Coordinates of C-alpha atoms and ligand atoms in Angstrom, one line a residue:
X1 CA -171.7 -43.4 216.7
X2 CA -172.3 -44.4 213.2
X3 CA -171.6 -41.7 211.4
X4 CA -173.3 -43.2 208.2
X5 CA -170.7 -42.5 205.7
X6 CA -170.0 -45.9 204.5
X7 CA -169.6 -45.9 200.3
X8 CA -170.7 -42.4 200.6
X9 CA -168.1 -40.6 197.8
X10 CA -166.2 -37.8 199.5
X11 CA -164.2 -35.7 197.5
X12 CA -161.0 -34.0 199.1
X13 CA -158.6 -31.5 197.3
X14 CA -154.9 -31.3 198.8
X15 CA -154.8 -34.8 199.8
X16 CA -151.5 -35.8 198.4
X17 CA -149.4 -34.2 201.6
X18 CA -146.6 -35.5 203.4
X19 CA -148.4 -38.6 205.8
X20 CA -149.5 -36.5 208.4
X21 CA -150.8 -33.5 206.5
X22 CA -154.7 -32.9 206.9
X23 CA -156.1 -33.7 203.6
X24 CA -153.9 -37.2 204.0
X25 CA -155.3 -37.6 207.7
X26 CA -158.9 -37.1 206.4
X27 CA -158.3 -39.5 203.3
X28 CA -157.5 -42.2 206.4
X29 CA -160.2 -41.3 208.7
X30 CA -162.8 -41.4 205.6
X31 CA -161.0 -44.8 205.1
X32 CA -161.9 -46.3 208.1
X33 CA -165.8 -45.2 208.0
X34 CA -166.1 -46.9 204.6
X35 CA -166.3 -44.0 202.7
X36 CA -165.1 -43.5 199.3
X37 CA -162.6 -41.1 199.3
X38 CA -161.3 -39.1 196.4
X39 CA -157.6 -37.4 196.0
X40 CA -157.6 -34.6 194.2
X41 CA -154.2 -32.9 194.4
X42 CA -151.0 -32.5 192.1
X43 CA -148.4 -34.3 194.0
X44 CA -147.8 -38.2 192.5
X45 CA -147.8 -39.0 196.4
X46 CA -151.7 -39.6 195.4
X47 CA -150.9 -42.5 193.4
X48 CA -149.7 -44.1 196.4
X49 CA -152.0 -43.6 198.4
X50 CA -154.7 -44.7 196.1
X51 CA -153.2 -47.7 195.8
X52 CA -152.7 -48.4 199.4
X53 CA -156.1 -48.0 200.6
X54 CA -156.8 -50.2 197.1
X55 CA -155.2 -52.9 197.9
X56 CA -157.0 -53.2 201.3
X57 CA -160.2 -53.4 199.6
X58 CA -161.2 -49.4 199.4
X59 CA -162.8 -47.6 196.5
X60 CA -160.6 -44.6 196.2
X61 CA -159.0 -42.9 193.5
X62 CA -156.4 -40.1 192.9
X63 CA -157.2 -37.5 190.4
X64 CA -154.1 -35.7 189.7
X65 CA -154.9 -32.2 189.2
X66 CA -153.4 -28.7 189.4
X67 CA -156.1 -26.9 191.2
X68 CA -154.8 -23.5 190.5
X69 CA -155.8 -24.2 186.9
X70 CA -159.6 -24.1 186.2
X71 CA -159.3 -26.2 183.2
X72 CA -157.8 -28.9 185.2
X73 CA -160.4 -28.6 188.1
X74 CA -163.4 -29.1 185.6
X75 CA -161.8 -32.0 183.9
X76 CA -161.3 -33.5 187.7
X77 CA -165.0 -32.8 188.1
X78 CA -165.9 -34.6 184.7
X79 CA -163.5 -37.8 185.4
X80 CA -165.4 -37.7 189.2
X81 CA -168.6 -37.8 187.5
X82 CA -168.0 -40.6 185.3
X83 CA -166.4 -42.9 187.9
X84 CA -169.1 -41.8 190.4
X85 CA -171.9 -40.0 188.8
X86 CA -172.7 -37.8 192.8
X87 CA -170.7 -36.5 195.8
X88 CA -171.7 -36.9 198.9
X89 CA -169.2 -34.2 200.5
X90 CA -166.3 -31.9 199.4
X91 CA -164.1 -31.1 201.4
X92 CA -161.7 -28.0 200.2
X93 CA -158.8 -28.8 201.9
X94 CA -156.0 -27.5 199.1
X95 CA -154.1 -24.4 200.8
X96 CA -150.4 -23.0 201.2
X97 CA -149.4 -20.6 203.4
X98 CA -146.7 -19.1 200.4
X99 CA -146.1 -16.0 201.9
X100 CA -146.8 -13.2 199.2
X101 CA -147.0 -10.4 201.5
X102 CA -146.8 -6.9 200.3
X103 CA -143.3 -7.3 199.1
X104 CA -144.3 -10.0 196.4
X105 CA -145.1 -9.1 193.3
X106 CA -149.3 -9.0 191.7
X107 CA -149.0 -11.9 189.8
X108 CA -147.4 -13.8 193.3
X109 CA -150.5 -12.3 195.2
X110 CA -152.4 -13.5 192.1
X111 CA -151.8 -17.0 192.3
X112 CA -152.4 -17.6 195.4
X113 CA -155.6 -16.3 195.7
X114 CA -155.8 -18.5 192.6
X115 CA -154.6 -21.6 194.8
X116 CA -156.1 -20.7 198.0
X117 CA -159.5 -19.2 197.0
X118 CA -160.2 -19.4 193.6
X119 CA -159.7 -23.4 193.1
X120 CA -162.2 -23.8 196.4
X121 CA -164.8 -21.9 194.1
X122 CA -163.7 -23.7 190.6
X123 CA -164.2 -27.4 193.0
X124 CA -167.5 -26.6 194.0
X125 CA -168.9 -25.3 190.8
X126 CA -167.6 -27.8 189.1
X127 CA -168.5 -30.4 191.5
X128 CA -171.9 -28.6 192.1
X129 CA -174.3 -30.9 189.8
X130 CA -172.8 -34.2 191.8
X131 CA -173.5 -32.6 195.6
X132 CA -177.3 -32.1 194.0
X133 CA -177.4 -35.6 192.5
X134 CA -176.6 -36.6 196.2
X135 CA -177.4 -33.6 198.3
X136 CA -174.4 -33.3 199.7
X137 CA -172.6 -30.8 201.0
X138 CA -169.3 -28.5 201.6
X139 CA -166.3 -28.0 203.9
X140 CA -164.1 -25.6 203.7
X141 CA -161.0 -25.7 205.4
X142 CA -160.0 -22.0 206.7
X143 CA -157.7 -20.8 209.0
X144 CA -157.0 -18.3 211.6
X145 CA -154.6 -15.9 210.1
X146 CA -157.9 -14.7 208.4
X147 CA -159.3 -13.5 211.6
X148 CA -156.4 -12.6 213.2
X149 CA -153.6 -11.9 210.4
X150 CA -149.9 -12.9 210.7
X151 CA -148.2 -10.4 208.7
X152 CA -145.8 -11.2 205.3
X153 CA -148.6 -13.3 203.8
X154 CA -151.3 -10.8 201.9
X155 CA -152.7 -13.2 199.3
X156 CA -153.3 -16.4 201.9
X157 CA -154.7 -14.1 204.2
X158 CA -157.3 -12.5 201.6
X159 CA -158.0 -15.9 200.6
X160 CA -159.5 -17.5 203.9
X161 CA -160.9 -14.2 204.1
X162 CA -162.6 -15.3 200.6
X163 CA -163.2 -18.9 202.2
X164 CA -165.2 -17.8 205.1
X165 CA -167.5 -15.5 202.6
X166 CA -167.7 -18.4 200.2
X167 CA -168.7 -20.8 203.1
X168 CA -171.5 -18.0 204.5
X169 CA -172.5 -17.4 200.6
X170 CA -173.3 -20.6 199.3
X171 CA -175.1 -21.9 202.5
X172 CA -177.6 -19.1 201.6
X173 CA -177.2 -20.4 197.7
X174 CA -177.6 -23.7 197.8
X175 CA -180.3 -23.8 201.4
X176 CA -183.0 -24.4 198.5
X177 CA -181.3 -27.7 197.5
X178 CA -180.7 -29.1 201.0
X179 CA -177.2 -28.5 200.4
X180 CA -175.1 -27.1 203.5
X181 CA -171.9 -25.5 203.5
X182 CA -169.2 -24.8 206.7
X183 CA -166.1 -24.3 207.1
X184 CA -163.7 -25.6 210.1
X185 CA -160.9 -22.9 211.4
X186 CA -157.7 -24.4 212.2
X187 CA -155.0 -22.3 214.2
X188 CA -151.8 -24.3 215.1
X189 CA -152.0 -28.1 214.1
X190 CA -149.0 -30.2 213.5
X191 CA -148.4 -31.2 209.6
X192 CA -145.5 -31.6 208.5
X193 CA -146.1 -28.3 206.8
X194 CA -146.0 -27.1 209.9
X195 CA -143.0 -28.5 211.2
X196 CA -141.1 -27.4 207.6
X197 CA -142.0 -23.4 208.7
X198 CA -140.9 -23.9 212.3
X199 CA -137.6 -25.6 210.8
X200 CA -137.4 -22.7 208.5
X201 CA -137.0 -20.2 211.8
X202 CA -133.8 -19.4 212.9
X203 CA -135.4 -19.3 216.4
X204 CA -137.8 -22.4 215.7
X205 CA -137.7 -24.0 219.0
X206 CA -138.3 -20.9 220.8
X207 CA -141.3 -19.6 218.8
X208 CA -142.6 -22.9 218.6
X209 CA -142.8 -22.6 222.8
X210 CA -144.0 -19.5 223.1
X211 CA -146.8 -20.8 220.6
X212 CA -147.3 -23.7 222.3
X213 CA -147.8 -22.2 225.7
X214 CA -150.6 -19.7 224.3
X215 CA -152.6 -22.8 223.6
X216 CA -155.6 -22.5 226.2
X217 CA -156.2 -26.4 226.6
X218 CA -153.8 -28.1 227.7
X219 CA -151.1 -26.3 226.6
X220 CA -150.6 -28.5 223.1
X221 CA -151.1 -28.1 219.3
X222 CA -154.4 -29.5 217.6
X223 CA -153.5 -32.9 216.0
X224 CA -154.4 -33.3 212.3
X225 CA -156.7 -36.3 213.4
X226 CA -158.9 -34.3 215.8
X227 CA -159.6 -31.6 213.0
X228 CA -160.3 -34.8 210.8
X229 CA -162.9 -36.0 213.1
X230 CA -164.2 -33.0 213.1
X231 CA -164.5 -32.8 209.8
X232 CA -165.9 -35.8 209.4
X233 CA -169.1 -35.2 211.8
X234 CA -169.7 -32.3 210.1
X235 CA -170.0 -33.8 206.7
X236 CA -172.0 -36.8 208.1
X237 CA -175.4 -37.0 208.5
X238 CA -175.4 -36.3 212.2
X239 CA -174.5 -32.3 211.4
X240 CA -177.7 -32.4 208.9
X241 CA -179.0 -28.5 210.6
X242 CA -175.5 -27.4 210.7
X243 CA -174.9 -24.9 207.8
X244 CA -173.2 -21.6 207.0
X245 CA -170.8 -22.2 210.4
X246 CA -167.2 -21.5 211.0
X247 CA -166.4 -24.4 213.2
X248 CA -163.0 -23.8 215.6
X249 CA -160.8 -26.4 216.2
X250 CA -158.1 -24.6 218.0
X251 CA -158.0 -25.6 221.2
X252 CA -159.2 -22.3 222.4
X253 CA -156.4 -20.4 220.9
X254 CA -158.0 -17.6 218.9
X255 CA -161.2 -17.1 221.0
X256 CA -161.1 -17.6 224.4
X257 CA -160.2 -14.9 227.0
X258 CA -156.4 -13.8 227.0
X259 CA -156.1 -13.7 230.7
X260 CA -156.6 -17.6 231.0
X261 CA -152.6 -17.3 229.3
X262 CA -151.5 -16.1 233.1
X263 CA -153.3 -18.5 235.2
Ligands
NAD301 N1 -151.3 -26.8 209.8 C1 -151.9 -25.8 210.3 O1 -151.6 -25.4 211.5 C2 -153.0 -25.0 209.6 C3 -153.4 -23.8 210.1 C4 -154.4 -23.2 209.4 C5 -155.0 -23.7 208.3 N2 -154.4 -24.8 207.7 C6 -155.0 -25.3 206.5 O2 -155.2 -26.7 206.4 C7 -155.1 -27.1 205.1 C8 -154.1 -28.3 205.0 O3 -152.8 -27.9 205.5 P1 -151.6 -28.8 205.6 O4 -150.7 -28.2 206.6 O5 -152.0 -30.2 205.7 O6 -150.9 -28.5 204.1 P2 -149.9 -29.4 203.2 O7 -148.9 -28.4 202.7 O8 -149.4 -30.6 203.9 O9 -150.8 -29.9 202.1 C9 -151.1 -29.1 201.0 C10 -151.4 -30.0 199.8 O10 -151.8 -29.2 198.7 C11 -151.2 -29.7 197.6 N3 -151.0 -28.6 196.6 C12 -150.2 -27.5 196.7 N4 -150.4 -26.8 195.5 C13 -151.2 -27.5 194.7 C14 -151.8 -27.2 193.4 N5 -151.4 -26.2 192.7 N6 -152.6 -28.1 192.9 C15 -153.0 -29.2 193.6 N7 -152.5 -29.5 194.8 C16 -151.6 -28.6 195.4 C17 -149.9 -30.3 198.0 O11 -149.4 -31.2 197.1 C18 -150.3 -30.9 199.4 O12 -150.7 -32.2 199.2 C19 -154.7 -25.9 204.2 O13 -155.9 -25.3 203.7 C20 -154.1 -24.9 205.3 O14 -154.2 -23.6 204.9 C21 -153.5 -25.5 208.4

């Protein structure tokens, strides 16, 4: 399937991960299609990567930028535009799991709203006059613990609460332009993020087992490049009536009937 992406400038925030992480996996799978992708994230990592997929002959850039901080995010959007001029997607990948549950401190729970809601809102307004210029469109990347909480972690779990509104609220906004706007849940997928938290357990292995078993199909975590296909189809043309949807790649993990886990 030709997924018709080719030269198509897709921007992606928290690209700059550990090889492996999901903003890098999508920068590779955009790669391959032709795409242009843009690294916007605050980790020199992006340099790197910009000028590996250079030096095989792909337009991409890395924007270092500190999305918690607003300023920085609009002069991203302004160096975007005059490199590029329109977007064809953004994908709103930037988020940590920090961990400022009710024992952090305001200003904790504060920032990382700021990082895990507030730059997905400073991006897109920002980036707003490109997507028109194009009529592109949005992905947010959310996660579960929205839906189904994992205690000790208040401000990310307000903020994919925030992402999922933002996703349903400017599908409605921006219908009038042609513009659509999803976002794609993610449960338990292997990052080296991932791997870092388990490592930080003093009963790692274990948890990571009884996780692991819970998964409905096939009994295995998601892989970071089937969420990036995912998110790829749904920024491409072939998703053109698909707006305002949460889209679960999880393996069946947060929806599907309990009682499957005894069978
Ligand atoms: N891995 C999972 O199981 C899982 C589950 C649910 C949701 N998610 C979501 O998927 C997305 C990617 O997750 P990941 O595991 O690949 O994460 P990751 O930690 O590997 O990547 C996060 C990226 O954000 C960047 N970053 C952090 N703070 C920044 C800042 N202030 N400014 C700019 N960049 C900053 C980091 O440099 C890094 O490149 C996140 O939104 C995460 O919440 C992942």
């Amino acid at each position: 399937m030709d997924l018709n992406l080719k030269n198509k400038v897709v921007v992606v925030t928290g690209a700059a991960g550990i090889k492996g992480s999901i903003g890098e996996t999508i920068v590779q799978h955009l790669a391959k299609e032709g795409a242009i992708p843009v690294i916007v994230d605050r980790n020199d990592r992006g340099f790197t990567y910009a000028e590996e997929l250079q030096a095989k002959g792909i337009d991409a850039i890395f924007v270092k930028t500190d999305l918690s901080d607003a300023s920085q995010v609009e002069a991203a959007a302004k160096t975007i535009e005059e490199k590029y001029g329109e977007i064809h997607a953004l994908i709103n990948n930037v988020g940590v799991n920090d961990g400022a549950g009710l024992d952090a401190s305001v200003d904790d729970f504060m920032y990382s709203l700021k990082l895990n809601m507030v730059s997905f809102f400073a991006m897109t307004k920002f980036c707003l006059p490109m997507l028109k210029k194009a009529k592109g469109n949005i992905l947010n990347i959310g996660s579960k613990v929205a839906l189904t909480g994992q205690g000790g972690t208040s401000g990310y779990a307000a903020a994919k609460g925030g992402v999922f509104g933002l996703t349903r609220e400017w599908a409605v906004d921006l219908i009038k332009f042609g513009i659509r706007s999803n976002a794609i849940v993610i449960a338990e997928s292997w990052t080296p993020a991932y791997d870092a938290w388990i490592k930080t357990l003093d009963n790692g292995e274990e948890k990571l087992k009884s996780i692991v078993s819970k998964i409905p199909l096939e009994n295995r975590m998601t892989t970071p490049a089937e969420i990036a296909d995912q998110c790829l189809f749904t920024i491409s043309d072939k998703s053109s009536h698909t707006t305002g949807q949460f889209i679960t790649v999880d393996g069946g993990y947060v929806n599907l009937d309990r009682s499957l886990l005894t069978e």
